[in-house]
C-alpha positions as a printed Julia matrix, in Angstrom:
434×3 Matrix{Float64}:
  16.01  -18.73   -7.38
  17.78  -17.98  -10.69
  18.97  -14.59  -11.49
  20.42  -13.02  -14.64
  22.22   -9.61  -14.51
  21.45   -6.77  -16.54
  23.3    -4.63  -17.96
  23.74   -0.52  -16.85
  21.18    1.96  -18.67
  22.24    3.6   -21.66
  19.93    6.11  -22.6
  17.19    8.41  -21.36
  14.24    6.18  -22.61
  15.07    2.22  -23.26
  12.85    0.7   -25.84
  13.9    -3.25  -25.98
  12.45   -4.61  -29.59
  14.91   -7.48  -29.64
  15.87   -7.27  -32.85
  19.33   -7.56  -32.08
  20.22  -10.55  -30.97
  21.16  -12.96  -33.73
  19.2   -16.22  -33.48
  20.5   -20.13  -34.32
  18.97  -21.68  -37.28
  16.5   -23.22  -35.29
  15.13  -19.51  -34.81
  14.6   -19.49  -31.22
  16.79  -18.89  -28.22
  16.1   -19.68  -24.58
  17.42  -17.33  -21.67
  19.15  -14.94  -24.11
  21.22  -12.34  -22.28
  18.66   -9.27  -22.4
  20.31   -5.45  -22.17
  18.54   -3.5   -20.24
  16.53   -5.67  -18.32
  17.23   -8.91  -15.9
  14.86  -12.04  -15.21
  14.6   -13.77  -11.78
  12.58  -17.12  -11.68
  11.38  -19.29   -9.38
  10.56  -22.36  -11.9
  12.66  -25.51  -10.98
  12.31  -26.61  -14.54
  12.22  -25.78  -17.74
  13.02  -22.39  -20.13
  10.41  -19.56  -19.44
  11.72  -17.05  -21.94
  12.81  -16.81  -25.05
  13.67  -14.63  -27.75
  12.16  -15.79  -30.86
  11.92  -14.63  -35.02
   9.58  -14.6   -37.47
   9.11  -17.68  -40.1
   6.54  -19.85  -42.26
   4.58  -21.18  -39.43
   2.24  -24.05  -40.23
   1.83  -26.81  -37.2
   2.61  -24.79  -34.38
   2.51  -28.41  -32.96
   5.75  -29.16  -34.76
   7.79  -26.33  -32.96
   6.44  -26.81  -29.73
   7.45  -30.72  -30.14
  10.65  -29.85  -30.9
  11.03  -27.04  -28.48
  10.08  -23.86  -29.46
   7.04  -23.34  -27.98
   7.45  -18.98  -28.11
   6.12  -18.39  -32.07
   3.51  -16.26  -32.87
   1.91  -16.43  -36.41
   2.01  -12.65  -37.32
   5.62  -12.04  -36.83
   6.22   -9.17  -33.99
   5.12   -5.66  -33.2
   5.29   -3.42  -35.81
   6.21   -6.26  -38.59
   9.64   -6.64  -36.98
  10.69   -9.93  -36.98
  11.26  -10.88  -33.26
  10.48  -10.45  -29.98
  10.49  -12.01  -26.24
   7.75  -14.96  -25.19
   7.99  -15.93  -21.38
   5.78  -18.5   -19.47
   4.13  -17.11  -16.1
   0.97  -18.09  -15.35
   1.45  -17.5   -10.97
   2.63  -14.16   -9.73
   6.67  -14.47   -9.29
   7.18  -17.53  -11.34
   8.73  -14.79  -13.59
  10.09  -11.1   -12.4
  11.5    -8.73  -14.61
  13.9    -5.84  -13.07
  14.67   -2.83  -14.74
  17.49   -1.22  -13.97
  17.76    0.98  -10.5
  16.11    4.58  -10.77
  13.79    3.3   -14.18
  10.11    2.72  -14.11
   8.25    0.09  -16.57
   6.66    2.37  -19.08
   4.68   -0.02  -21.76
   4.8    -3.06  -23.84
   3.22   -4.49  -26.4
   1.38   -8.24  -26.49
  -0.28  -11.09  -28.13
  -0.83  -14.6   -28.16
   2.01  -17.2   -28.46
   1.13  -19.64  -31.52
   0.2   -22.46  -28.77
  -2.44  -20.47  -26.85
  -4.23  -19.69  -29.59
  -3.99  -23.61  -30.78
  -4.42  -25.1   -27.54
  -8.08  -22.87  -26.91
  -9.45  -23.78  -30.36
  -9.07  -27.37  -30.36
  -7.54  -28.69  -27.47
  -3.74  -30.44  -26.3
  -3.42  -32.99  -23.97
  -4.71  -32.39  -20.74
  -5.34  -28.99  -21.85
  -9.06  -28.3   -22.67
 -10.62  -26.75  -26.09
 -12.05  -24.0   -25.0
 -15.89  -23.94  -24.86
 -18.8   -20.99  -23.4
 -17.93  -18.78  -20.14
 -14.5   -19.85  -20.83
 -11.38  -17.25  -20.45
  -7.51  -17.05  -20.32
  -6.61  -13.35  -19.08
  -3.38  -11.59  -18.18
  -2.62   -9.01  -16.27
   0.73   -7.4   -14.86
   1.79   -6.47  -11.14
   4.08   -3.95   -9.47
   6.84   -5.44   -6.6
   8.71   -4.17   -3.95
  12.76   -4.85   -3.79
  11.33   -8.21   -1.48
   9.74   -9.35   -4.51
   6.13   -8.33   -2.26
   3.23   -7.2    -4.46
   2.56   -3.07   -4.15
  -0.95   -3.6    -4.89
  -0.89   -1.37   -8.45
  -1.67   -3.76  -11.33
  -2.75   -3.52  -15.0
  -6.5    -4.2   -15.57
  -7.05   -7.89  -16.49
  -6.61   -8.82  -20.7
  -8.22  -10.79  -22.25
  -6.42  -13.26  -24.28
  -9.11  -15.36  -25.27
 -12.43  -15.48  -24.72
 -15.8   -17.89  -25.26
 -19.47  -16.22  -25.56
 -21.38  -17.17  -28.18
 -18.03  -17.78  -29.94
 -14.44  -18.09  -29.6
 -12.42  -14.78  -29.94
  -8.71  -14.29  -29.41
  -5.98  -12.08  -29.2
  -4.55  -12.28  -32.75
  -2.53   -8.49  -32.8
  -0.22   -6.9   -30.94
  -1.68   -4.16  -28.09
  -0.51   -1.52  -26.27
  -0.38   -2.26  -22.19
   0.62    0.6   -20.22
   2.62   -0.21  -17.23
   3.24    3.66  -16.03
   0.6     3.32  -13.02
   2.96    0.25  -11.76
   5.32    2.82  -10.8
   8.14    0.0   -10.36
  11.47   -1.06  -11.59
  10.22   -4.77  -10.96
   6.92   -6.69  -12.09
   5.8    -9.63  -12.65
   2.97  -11.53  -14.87
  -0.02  -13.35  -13.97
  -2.22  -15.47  -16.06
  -5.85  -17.05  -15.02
  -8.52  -18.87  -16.51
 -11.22  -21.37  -16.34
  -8.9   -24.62  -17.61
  -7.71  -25.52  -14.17
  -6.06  -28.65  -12.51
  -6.67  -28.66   -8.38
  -2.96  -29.24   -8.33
  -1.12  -28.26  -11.34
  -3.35  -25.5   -11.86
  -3.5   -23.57  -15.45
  -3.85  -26.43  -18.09
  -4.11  -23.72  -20.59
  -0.33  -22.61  -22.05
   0.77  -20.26  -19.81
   2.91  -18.53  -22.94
   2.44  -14.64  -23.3
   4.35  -12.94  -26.11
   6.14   -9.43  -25.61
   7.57   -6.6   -27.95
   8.73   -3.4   -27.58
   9.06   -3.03  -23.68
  10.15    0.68  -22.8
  11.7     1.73  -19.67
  11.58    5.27  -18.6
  13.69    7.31  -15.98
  11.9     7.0   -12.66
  10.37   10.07  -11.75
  11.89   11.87   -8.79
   9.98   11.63   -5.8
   6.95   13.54   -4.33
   7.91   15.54   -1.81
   6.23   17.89    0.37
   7.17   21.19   -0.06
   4.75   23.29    2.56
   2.32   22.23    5.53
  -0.01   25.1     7.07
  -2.47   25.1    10.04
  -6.21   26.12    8.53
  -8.64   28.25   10.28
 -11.8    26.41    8.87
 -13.95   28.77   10.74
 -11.89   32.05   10.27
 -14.7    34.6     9.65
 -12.21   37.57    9.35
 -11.72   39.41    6.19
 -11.57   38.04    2.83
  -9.63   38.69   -0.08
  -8.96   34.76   -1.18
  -9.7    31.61   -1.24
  -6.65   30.48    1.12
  -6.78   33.8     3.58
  -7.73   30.66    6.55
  -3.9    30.21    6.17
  -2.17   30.33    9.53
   1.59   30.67    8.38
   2.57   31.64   12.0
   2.08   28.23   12.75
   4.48   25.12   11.45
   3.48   21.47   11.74
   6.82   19.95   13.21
   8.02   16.91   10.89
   9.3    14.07   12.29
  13.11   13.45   11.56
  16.43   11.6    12.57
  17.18   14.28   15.54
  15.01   14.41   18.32
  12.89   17.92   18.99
  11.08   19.34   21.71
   8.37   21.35   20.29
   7.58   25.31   20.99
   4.53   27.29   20.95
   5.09   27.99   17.06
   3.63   24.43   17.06
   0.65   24.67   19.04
  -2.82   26.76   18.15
  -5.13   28.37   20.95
  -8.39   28.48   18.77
 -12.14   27.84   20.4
 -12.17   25.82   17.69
 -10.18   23.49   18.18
  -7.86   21.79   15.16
 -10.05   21.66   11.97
  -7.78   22.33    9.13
  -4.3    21.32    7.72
  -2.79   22.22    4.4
  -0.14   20.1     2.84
   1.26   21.39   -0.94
   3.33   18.23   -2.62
   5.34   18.68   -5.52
   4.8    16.13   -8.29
   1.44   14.62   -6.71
   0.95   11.34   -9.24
  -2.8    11.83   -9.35
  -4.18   14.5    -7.35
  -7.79   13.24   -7.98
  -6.81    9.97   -6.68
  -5.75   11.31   -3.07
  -8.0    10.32   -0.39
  -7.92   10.08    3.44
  -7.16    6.71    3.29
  -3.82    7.54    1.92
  -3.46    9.68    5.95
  -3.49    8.37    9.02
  -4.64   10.79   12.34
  -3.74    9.59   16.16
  -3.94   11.9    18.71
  -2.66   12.45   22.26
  -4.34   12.6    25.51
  -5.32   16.15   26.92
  -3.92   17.23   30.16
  -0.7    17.07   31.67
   0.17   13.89   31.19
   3.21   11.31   31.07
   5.03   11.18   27.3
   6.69    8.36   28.76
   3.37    6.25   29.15
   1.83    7.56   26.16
   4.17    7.86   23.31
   2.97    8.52   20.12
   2.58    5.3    18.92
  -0.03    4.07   21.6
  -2.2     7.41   20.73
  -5.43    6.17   19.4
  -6.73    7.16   16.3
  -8.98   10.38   15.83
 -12.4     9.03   15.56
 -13.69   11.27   12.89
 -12.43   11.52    9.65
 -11.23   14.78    7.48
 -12.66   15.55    3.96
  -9.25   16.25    1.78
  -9.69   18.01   -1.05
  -6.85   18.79   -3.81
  -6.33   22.17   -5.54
  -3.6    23.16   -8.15
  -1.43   25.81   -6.68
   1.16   27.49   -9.53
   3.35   24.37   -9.37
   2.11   22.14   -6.82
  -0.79   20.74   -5.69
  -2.72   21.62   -2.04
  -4.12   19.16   -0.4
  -6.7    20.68    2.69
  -8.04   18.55    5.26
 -10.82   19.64    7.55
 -12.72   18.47   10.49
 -15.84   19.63   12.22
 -15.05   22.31   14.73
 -14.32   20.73   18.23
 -12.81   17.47   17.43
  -9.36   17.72   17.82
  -9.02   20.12   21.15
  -6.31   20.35   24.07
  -4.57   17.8    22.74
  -0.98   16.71   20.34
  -2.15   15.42   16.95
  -0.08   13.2    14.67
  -0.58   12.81   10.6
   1.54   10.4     8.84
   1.23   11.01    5.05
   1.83    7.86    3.6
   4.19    6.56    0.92
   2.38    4.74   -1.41
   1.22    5.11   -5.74
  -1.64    7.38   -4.6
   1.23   10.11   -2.58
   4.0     9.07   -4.3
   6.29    9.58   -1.53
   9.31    7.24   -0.69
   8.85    6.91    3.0
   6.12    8.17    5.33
   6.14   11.62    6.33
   5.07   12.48    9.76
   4.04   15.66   11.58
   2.69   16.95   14.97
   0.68   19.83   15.49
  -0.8    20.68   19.05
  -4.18   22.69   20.38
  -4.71   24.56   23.74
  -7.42   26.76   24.22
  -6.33   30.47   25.11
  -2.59   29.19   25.51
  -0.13   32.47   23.9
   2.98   32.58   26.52
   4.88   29.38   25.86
   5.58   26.58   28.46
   7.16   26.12   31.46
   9.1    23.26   32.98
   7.58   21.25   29.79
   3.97   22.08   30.18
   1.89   24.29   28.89
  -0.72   26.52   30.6
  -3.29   28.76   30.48
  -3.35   31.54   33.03
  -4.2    34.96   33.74
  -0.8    36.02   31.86
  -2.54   34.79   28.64
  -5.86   37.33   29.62
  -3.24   40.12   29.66
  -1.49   39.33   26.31
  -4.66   39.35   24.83
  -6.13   43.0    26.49
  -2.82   44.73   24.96
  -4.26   44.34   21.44
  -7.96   45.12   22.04
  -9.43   46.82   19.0
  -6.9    45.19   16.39
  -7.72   43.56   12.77
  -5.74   40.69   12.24
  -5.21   38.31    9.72
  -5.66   34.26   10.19
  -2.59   34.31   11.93
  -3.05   36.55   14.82
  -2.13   34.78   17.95
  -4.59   36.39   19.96
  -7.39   36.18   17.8
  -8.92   33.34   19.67
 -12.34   32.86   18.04
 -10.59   33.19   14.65
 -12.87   36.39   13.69
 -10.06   38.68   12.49
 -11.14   41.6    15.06
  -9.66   41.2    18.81
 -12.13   41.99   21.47
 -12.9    41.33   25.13
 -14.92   37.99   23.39
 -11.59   36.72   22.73
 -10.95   36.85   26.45
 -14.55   35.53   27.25
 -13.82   32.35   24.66
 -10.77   31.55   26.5
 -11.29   32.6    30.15
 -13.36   29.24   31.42
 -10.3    27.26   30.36
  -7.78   29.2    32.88
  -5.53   26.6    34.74
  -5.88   24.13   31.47
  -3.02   22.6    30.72
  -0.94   20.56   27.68
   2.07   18.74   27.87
   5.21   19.72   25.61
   5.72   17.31   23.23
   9.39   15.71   22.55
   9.23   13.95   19.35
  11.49   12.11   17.08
């Protein structure tokens, strides 16, 4: 693999029109040294980019015979007189890397001069191009390994044959924001193929005015709340289901044992979460595939042989739902009543375009029916200590997070004792987690 270095970021907002670089008289100059942004390439042979200029074209036959095989008959973006062709037709044949902390933002394209020969009449093995035929383009995010991220442009069409031929003759916009990367590369197909070589069309695609923004900083999640789906208490607000008494533990470097501020004693078992990010990419586009749920067994049982990651998955899924929130956005995730009960649950938010988040984020929350005291010797219980702390506050109003407000009514009563009494002697185990 070939690599050229780029050179350190300048400026707030990069926009590369390379006008700049002074060309030979033959107007065309392979593997100029680019500011701003680097090239790696996995072609054995052979230029794939150069930085070309404007001039009298005629036989675009003639310059690709003599070796300039980047001109484009309109000159570049904007009526500036140069810009950048490369040659990718197979995902990482070409990569370009902007420079660390910098996102792709747009760029402009069109046809090199040989495409748009080569699909109206035809060079050697290369087909004229005839009905259903195509030659697209489209542009993909990678990882630092050079891995695809899965975000791509839509495809574009360079040229296309219905009932007649049509091509890409101007320059268009292509924005490149959704990649969400600092490196992409190009991809070319169409319907001129060779079971070998594969593209016979000109794999030639020519670029102008490439900008590079500052990466955005990171989503981050700023709050996480337990929520009382079924709280039928009193009601000033749409978010009064809030349990802020209650903390979902996040996983990080230093182990912790958990406490009863991480467990909930509901009938109802676990049927809500909150989580508020700060700079959410698209809310809309949040979904609970972008979550995953695995839950513990109930009981008493050994951490040691059942660690988190052997938990299986929670077999029904949460609606999530996204609401603007001053200057965040909450997402809430709910489950029926009754699915998640006596038991550790685990959500890993996950880091991908959809959370925007640079790692997974990971959190336990717990459920024991009629559990308020706390453990002992690493397991929780429910006993007749729990009955008592409940009968000291008969006859109070409480909010969503009242501890002993076990059927999540706002009013404590001897039916919070009834909801919890048939589950005396249940027990949890406490929950050590990374």
């Amino acid at each position: 693999m070939l690599t050229w270095l780029a050179e350190p970021l300048r400026a707030a907002e990069i926009v590369l029109d390379f006008e700049q670089y002074n060309l030979p008289s033959d107007q065309y100059i392979y593997w100029p040294d680019l500011e701003h942004v680097s090239f790696e390439t996995t072609l054995p042979w052979g230029p794939n980019y150069a930085v070309s200029r404007k001039r009298s074209l005629t036989d675009p036959i003639f310059y690709w015979a003599n070796g300039d095989d980047t001109t484009v008959t309109i000159g570049g973006a904007g009526g500036s007189e140069q810009w950048l062709t490369v040659l990718a037709a197979v995902p990482g044949e070409i990569i370009l890397i902007a420079p660390a902390n910098t996102r792709f933002g747009s760029v402009k394209i069109t046809n090199a001069a040989l495409v748009d020969y080569t699909v109206r009449y035809g060079l050697y093995q290369a087909s004229q191009f005839g009905p259903n035929d195509y030659l697209r383009v489209r542009f993909l995010a990678l990882n630092a390994d050079d891995t695809p991220t899965g975000a791509a442009t839509d495809w574009i069409d360079l040229a296309t044959f219905t009932a007649s031929l049509s091509t890409l003759d101007e320059w268009i916009d292509v924005d490149l924001s959704g990649l969400q990367s600092d490196r992409m590369t190009i991809e070319m197909a169409g319907t001129d193929n060779d079971p070998i070589w594969g593209l016979n069309t000109p794999a030639y695609l020519a670029l102008d005015d490439l900008i590079i923004h500052p990466a955005d900083p990171p989503t981050t999640i700023v709050n996480s709340f337990v929520y009382h789906s079924a709280w039928s208490g009193p009601s000033s607000g749409p978010w009064d289901a809030l349990d802020t008494s209650k903390t979902l533990a996040p996983s990080g470097p230093q182990a912790q044992t958990l406490g009863l501020e991480n467990l909930i004693n509901t009938i109802h078992g676990i049927n809500g979460l909150v989580f508020d990010f700060d700079r959410l990419p698209d809310p809309s586009g949040l979904t609970v595939s972008d979550f995953m749920f695995k839950m513990s067994p109930q009981g008493a049982f050994d951490l040691a042989l059942n660690p988190p990651e052997s938990w299986p998955s929670v077999p029904v899924f949460p609606t999530v739902s996204v609401s603007e929130i001053t200057s965040f956005d909450r997402a809430l995730l709910q489950w029926p009543n009754q699915i998640i009960e006596n038991r550790w649950l685990q959500v890993t938010v996950l880091a991908n375009s959809n959370t925007g988040l640079a790692q997974d984020a990971v959190y336990y929350i717990g459920h024991l029916r009629g559990e308020t005291t706390g453990p002992a010797s690493g397991v929780y219980t429910v006993s007749f200590a729990d009955i008592s702390f409940i009968r000291e506050s008969i006859g109070l109003t409480v909010f969503a997070n009242g501890a002993t407000d076990i059927d999540k009514n706002g009013v404590l009563a001897f039916a919070d004792i009834s909801a919890m009494r048939a589950h005396i002697s249940s027990q949890l185990s406490n929950l050590t987690v990374p």
